[in-house]
């Protein structure tokens, strides 16, 4: 089975910190995605990538950046964490012919 | 991508079939219907998808109406572990962006 692994389940960071959320998939997929999930708002796409060193903005990219130096790894970066970035962050990898495989999520709290 | 409408919540007795409806009246010809579910505190899990024909896999069946304006996800024998939020999503085959609505919260009770 495809595995999408997010490095942390829970994180607590201080306002202004630079935060790195790591995601690794093990099936050589080209496409990877970062979503955030908030109550009442569903999942919203932050950034996605179709290939190494390639990135595309999603619906809510402000305050975030991404890095894709290797095919299997897609990192989400909060340049200067703020309290409104407290959320569940979900990484996904595209599975050809079926759908997306999601990681278990990282619940980030910014204090 | 077409918008979908789902009931906010549903209940189902354990062992019975759970039928989850989804309306997608603005679906276009090349858009697929995807279903995912999310169990509390986990990432969404792919269930099934289809274009025109009904589909079945080890998890569920997908029934798409002839006009493709609605569909039903069927869990044939619901278990307590099927309690989750179920999302119906419509997207083009060459579009990678998934738009999740608020889904249907299915509660399976003993």
GROMACS .gro file of C-alpha atoms in nm:
model
  221
    1UNK     CA    1   0.000   0.000   0.000
    2UNK     CA    2   0.106   0.357  -0.063
    3UNK     CA    3   0.223   0.522   0.248
    4UNK     CA    4   0.222   0.894   0.303
    5UNK     CA    5   0.403   0.975   0.622
    6UNK     CA    6   0.387   1.304   0.803
    7UNK     CA    7   0.669   1.348   1.048
    8UNK     CA    8   0.469   1.479   1.343
    9UNK     CA    9   0.115   1.415   1.466
   10UNK     CA   10   0.116   1.709   1.705
   11UNK     CA   11   0.324   2.027   1.712
   12UNK     CA   12   0.316   2.333   1.932
   13UNK     CA   13   0.505   2.638   1.809
   14UNK     CA   14   0.536   2.999   1.913
   15UNK     CA   15   0.417   3.297   1.712
   16UNK     CA   16   0.690   3.414   1.475
   17UNK     CA   17   0.872   3.082   1.457
   18UNK     CA   18   0.961   2.927   1.125
   19UNK     CA   19   0.787   2.590   1.107
   20UNK     CA   20   0.864   2.295   0.883
   21UNK     CA   21   0.607   2.022   0.819
   22UNK     CA   22   0.753   1.721   0.645
   23UNK     CA   23   0.577   1.469   0.422
   24UNK     CA   24   0.724   1.160   0.258
   25UNK     CA   25   0.559   0.916   0.018
   26UNK     CA   26   0.702   0.582  -0.084
   27UNK     CA   27   0.552   0.516  -0.428
   28UNK     CA   28   0.744   0.747  -0.658
   29UNK     CA   29   0.440   0.965  -0.725
   30UNK     CA   30   0.489   1.288  -0.912
   31UNK     CA   31   0.201   1.475  -0.753
   32UNK     CA   32   0.191   1.585  -0.392
   33UNK     CA   33  -0.038   1.824  -0.206
   34UNK     CA   34  -0.073   2.016   0.117
   35UNK     CA   35  -0.417   2.091   0.263
   36UNK     CA   36  -0.531   2.243   0.587
   37UNK     CA   37  -0.853   2.142   0.758
   38UNK     CA   38  -1.054   2.365   0.988
   39UNK     CA   39  -1.395   2.308   1.146
   40UNK     CA   40  -1.674   2.433   0.923
   41UNK     CA   41  -1.437   2.511   0.636
   42UNK     CA   42  -1.348   2.161   0.518
   43UNK     CA   43  -1.016   2.096   0.345
   44UNK     CA   44  -0.847   2.382   0.166
   45UNK     CA   45  -0.557   2.342  -0.074
   46UNK     CA   46  -0.243   2.536   0.019
   47UNK     CA   47   0.018   2.423  -0.236
   48UNK     CA   48   0.082   2.134  -0.468
   49UNK     CA   49   0.365   2.001  -0.677
   50UNK     CA   50   0.379   1.797  -0.994
   51UNK     CA   51   0.750   1.732  -0.993
   52UNK     CA   52   1.078   1.797  -0.820
   53UNK     CA   53   1.151   2.169  -0.776
   54UNK     CA   54   0.807   2.250  -0.913
   55UNK     CA   55   0.526   2.408  -0.710
   56UNK     CA   56   0.186   2.560  -0.770
   57UNK     CA   57  -0.022   2.778  -0.541
   58UNK     CA   58  -0.350   2.642  -0.419
   59UNK     CA   59  -0.640   2.842  -0.280
   60UNK     CA   60  -0.475   2.975   0.036
   61UNK     CA   61  -0.097   3.002  -0.014
   62UNK     CA   62  -0.046   3.323   0.185
   63UNK     CA   63   0.190   3.275   0.475
   64UNK     CA   64   0.318   2.943   0.343
   65UNK     CA   65   0.588   2.817   0.111
   66UNK     CA   66   0.690   2.469   0.002
   67UNK     CA   67   0.999   2.276  -0.096
   68UNK     CA   68   1.030   1.972  -0.321
   69UNK     CA   69   1.398   1.884  -0.353
   70UNK     CA   70   1.336   1.512  -0.390
   71UNK     CA   71   1.043   1.335  -0.551
   72UNK     CA   72   0.939   1.156  -0.234
   73UNK     CA   73   0.948   1.455  -0.001
   74UNK     CA   74   0.725   1.761   0.004
   75UNK     CA   75   0.775   2.011   0.283
   76UNK     CA   76   0.538   2.285   0.394
   77UNK     CA   77   0.701   2.590   0.551
   78UNK     CA   78   0.532   2.849   0.768
   79UNK     CA   79   0.766   3.143   0.730
   80UNK     CA   80   0.652   3.318   1.048
   81UNK     CA   81   0.388   3.122   1.233
   82UNK     CA   82   0.076   3.303   1.344
   83UNK     CA   83  -0.215   3.195   1.562
   84UNK     CA   84  -0.449   3.184   1.262
   85UNK     CA   85  -0.233   2.904   1.122
   86UNK     CA   86  -0.338   2.675   1.404
   87UNK     CA   87  -0.496   2.390   1.212
   88UNK     CA   88  -0.479   2.028   1.100
   89UNK     CA   89  -0.239   1.996   0.807
   90UNK     CA   90  -0.280   1.709   0.564
   91UNK     CA   91  -0.036   1.592   0.300
   92UNK     CA   92  -0.153   1.382   0.004
   93UNK     CA   93   0.003   1.194  -0.282
   94UNK     CA   94  -0.174   1.116  -0.603
   95UNK     CA   95  -0.240   0.752  -0.671
   96UNK     CA   96  -0.284   0.693  -1.046
   97UNK     CA   97  -0.616   0.536  -1.138
   98UNK     CA   98  -0.768   0.563  -0.796
   99UNK     CA   99  -0.748   0.878  -0.592
  100UNK     CA  100  -0.537   1.048  -0.336
  101UNK     CA  101  -0.360   0.890  -0.044
  102UNK     CA  102  -0.348   1.113   0.259
  103UNK     CA  103  -0.116   1.113   0.555
  104UNK     CA  104  -0.249   1.098   0.909
  105UNK     CA  105  -0.219   1.472   0.952
  106UNK     CA  106  -0.024   1.711   1.171
  107UNK     CA  107  -0.219   1.907   1.427
  108UNK     CA  108  -0.033   2.235   1.466
  109UNK     CA  109  -0.100   2.475   1.749
  110UNK     CA  110   0.058   2.820   1.736
  111UNK     CA  111   0.066   2.998   2.071
  112UNK     CA  112  -1.534   2.160  -1.068
  113UNK     CA  113  -1.898   2.093  -1.002
  114UNK     CA  114  -2.041   2.156  -0.658
  115UNK     CA  115  -2.185   1.870  -0.451
  116UNK     CA  116  -2.460   1.864  -0.192
  117UNK     CA  117  -2.479   1.603   0.083
  118UNK     CA  118  -2.693   1.564   0.395
  119UNK     CA  119  -2.520   1.684   0.706
  120UNK     CA  120  -2.564   1.363   0.902
  121UNK     CA  121  -2.712   1.014   0.886
  122UNK     CA  122  -2.755   0.718   1.119
  123UNK     CA  123  -2.734   0.350   1.034
  124UNK     CA  124  -2.775   0.034   1.238
  125UNK     CA  125  -2.479  -0.200   1.250
  126UNK     CA  126  -2.510  -0.476   0.990
  127UNK     CA  127  -2.752  -0.281   0.774
  128UNK     CA  128  -2.671  -0.112   0.446
  129UNK     CA  129  -2.575   0.254   0.465
  130UNK     CA  130  -2.687   0.455   0.162
  131UNK     CA  131  -2.524   0.797   0.138
  132UNK     CA  132  -2.666   1.030  -0.127
  133UNK     CA  133  -2.490   1.307  -0.314
  134UNK     CA  134  -2.629   1.563  -0.558
  135UNK     CA  135  -2.405   1.702  -0.831
  136UNK     CA  136  -2.650   1.854  -1.075
  137UNK     CA  137  -2.388   2.070  -1.251
  138UNK     CA  138  -2.151   1.783  -1.327
  139UNK     CA  139  -1.996   1.795  -1.672
  140UNK     CA  140  -1.925   1.509  -1.907
  141UNK     CA  141  -1.561   1.453  -1.816
  142UNK     CA  142  -1.597   1.484  -1.441
  143UNK     CA  143  -1.565   1.184  -1.213
  144UNK     CA  144  -1.743   1.128  -0.884
  145UNK     CA  145  -1.506   1.041  -0.599
  146UNK     CA  146  -1.588   0.933  -0.247
  147UNK     CA  147  -1.360   0.966   0.052
  148UNK     CA  148  -1.416   0.922   0.421
  149UNK     CA  149  -1.245   1.063   0.724
  150UNK     CA  150  -1.240   0.890   1.056
  151UNK     CA  151  -1.186   1.120   1.349
  152UNK     CA  152  -0.830   1.253   1.377
  153UNK     CA  153  -0.710   1.074   1.065
  154UNK     CA  154  -0.649   1.180   0.706
  155UNK     CA  155  -0.920   1.120   0.444
  156UNK     CA  156  -0.929   0.772   0.295
  157UNK     CA  157  -1.014   0.699  -0.068
  158UNK     CA  158  -1.320   0.474  -0.110
  159UNK     CA  159  -1.428   0.458  -0.471
  160UNK     CA  160  -1.480   0.662  -0.786
  161UNK     CA  161  -1.679   0.640  -1.110
  162UNK     CA  162  -1.770   0.822  -1.428
  163UNK     CA  163  -2.093   0.677  -1.566
  164UNK     CA  164  -2.123   0.313  -1.473
  165UNK     CA  165  -2.189   0.174  -1.131
  166UNK     CA  166  -1.875   0.062  -0.952
  167UNK     CA  167  -1.803  -0.186  -0.675
  168UNK     CA  168  -1.492  -0.265  -0.477
  169UNK     CA  169  -1.414  -0.434  -0.149
  170UNK     CA  170  -1.523  -0.133   0.051
  171UNK     CA  171  -1.838  -0.006  -0.117
  172UNK     CA  172  -2.061   0.031  -0.422
  173UNK     CA  173  -2.121   0.350  -0.615
  174UNK     CA  174  -2.448   0.400  -0.798
  175UNK     CA  175  -2.457   0.691  -1.044
  176UNK     CA  176  -2.791   0.793  -1.196
  177UNK     CA  177  -2.828   0.783  -1.571
  178UNK     CA  178  -2.830   1.162  -1.598
  179UNK     CA  179  -2.526   1.169  -1.364
  180UNK     CA  180  -2.679   1.442  -1.152
  181UNK     CA  181  -2.667   1.236  -0.837
  182UNK     CA  182  -2.502   0.932  -0.689
  183UNK     CA  183  -2.527   0.704  -0.388
  184UNK     CA  184  -2.247   0.540  -0.195
  185UNK     CA  185  -2.353   0.208  -0.046
  186UNK     CA  186  -2.178   0.038   0.243
  187UNK     CA  187  -2.349  -0.302   0.226
  188UNK     CA  188  -2.301  -0.410   0.587
  189UNK     CA  189  -2.210  -0.114   0.802
  190UNK     CA  190  -1.991  -0.170   1.106
  191UNK     CA  191  -1.908   0.058   1.396
  192UNK     CA  192  -1.572   0.127   1.230
  193UNK     CA  193  -1.757   0.286   0.937
  194UNK     CA  194  -1.854   0.580   1.158
  195UNK     CA  195  -1.690   0.872   0.980
  196UNK     CA  196  -1.747   1.180   0.769
  197UNK     CA  197  -1.807   1.086   0.404
  198UNK     CA  198  -1.715   1.328   0.128
  199UNK     CA  199  -1.851   1.324  -0.225
  200UNK     CA  200  -1.626   1.510  -0.469
  201UNK     CA  201  -1.659   1.581  -0.838
  202UNK     CA  202  -1.353   1.659  -1.042
  203UNK     CA  203  -1.218   1.643  -1.391
  204UNK     CA  204  -0.992   1.351  -1.472
  205UNK     CA  205  -0.701   1.577  -1.556
  206UNK     CA  206  -0.754   1.810  -1.265
  207UNK     CA  207  -0.557   1.740  -0.954
  208UNK     CA  208  -0.727   1.981  -0.725
  209UNK     CA  209  -0.977   1.822  -0.491
  210UNK     CA  210  -1.246   2.041  -0.341
  211UNK     CA  211  -1.392   1.894  -0.024
  212UNK     CA  212  -1.728   2.011   0.104
  213UNK     CA  213  -1.849   1.952   0.458
  214UNK     CA  214  -1.955   1.591   0.390
  215UNK     CA  215  -2.203   1.361   0.564
  216UNK     CA  216  -2.135   1.250   0.918
  217UNK     CA  217  -2.240   0.883   0.932
  218UNK     CA  218  -2.303   0.738   1.275
  219UNK     CA  219  -2.329   0.358   1.290
  220UNK     CA  220  -2.496   0.240   1.608
  221UNK     CA  221  -2.508  -0.107   1.767
   0.00000   0.00000   0.00000
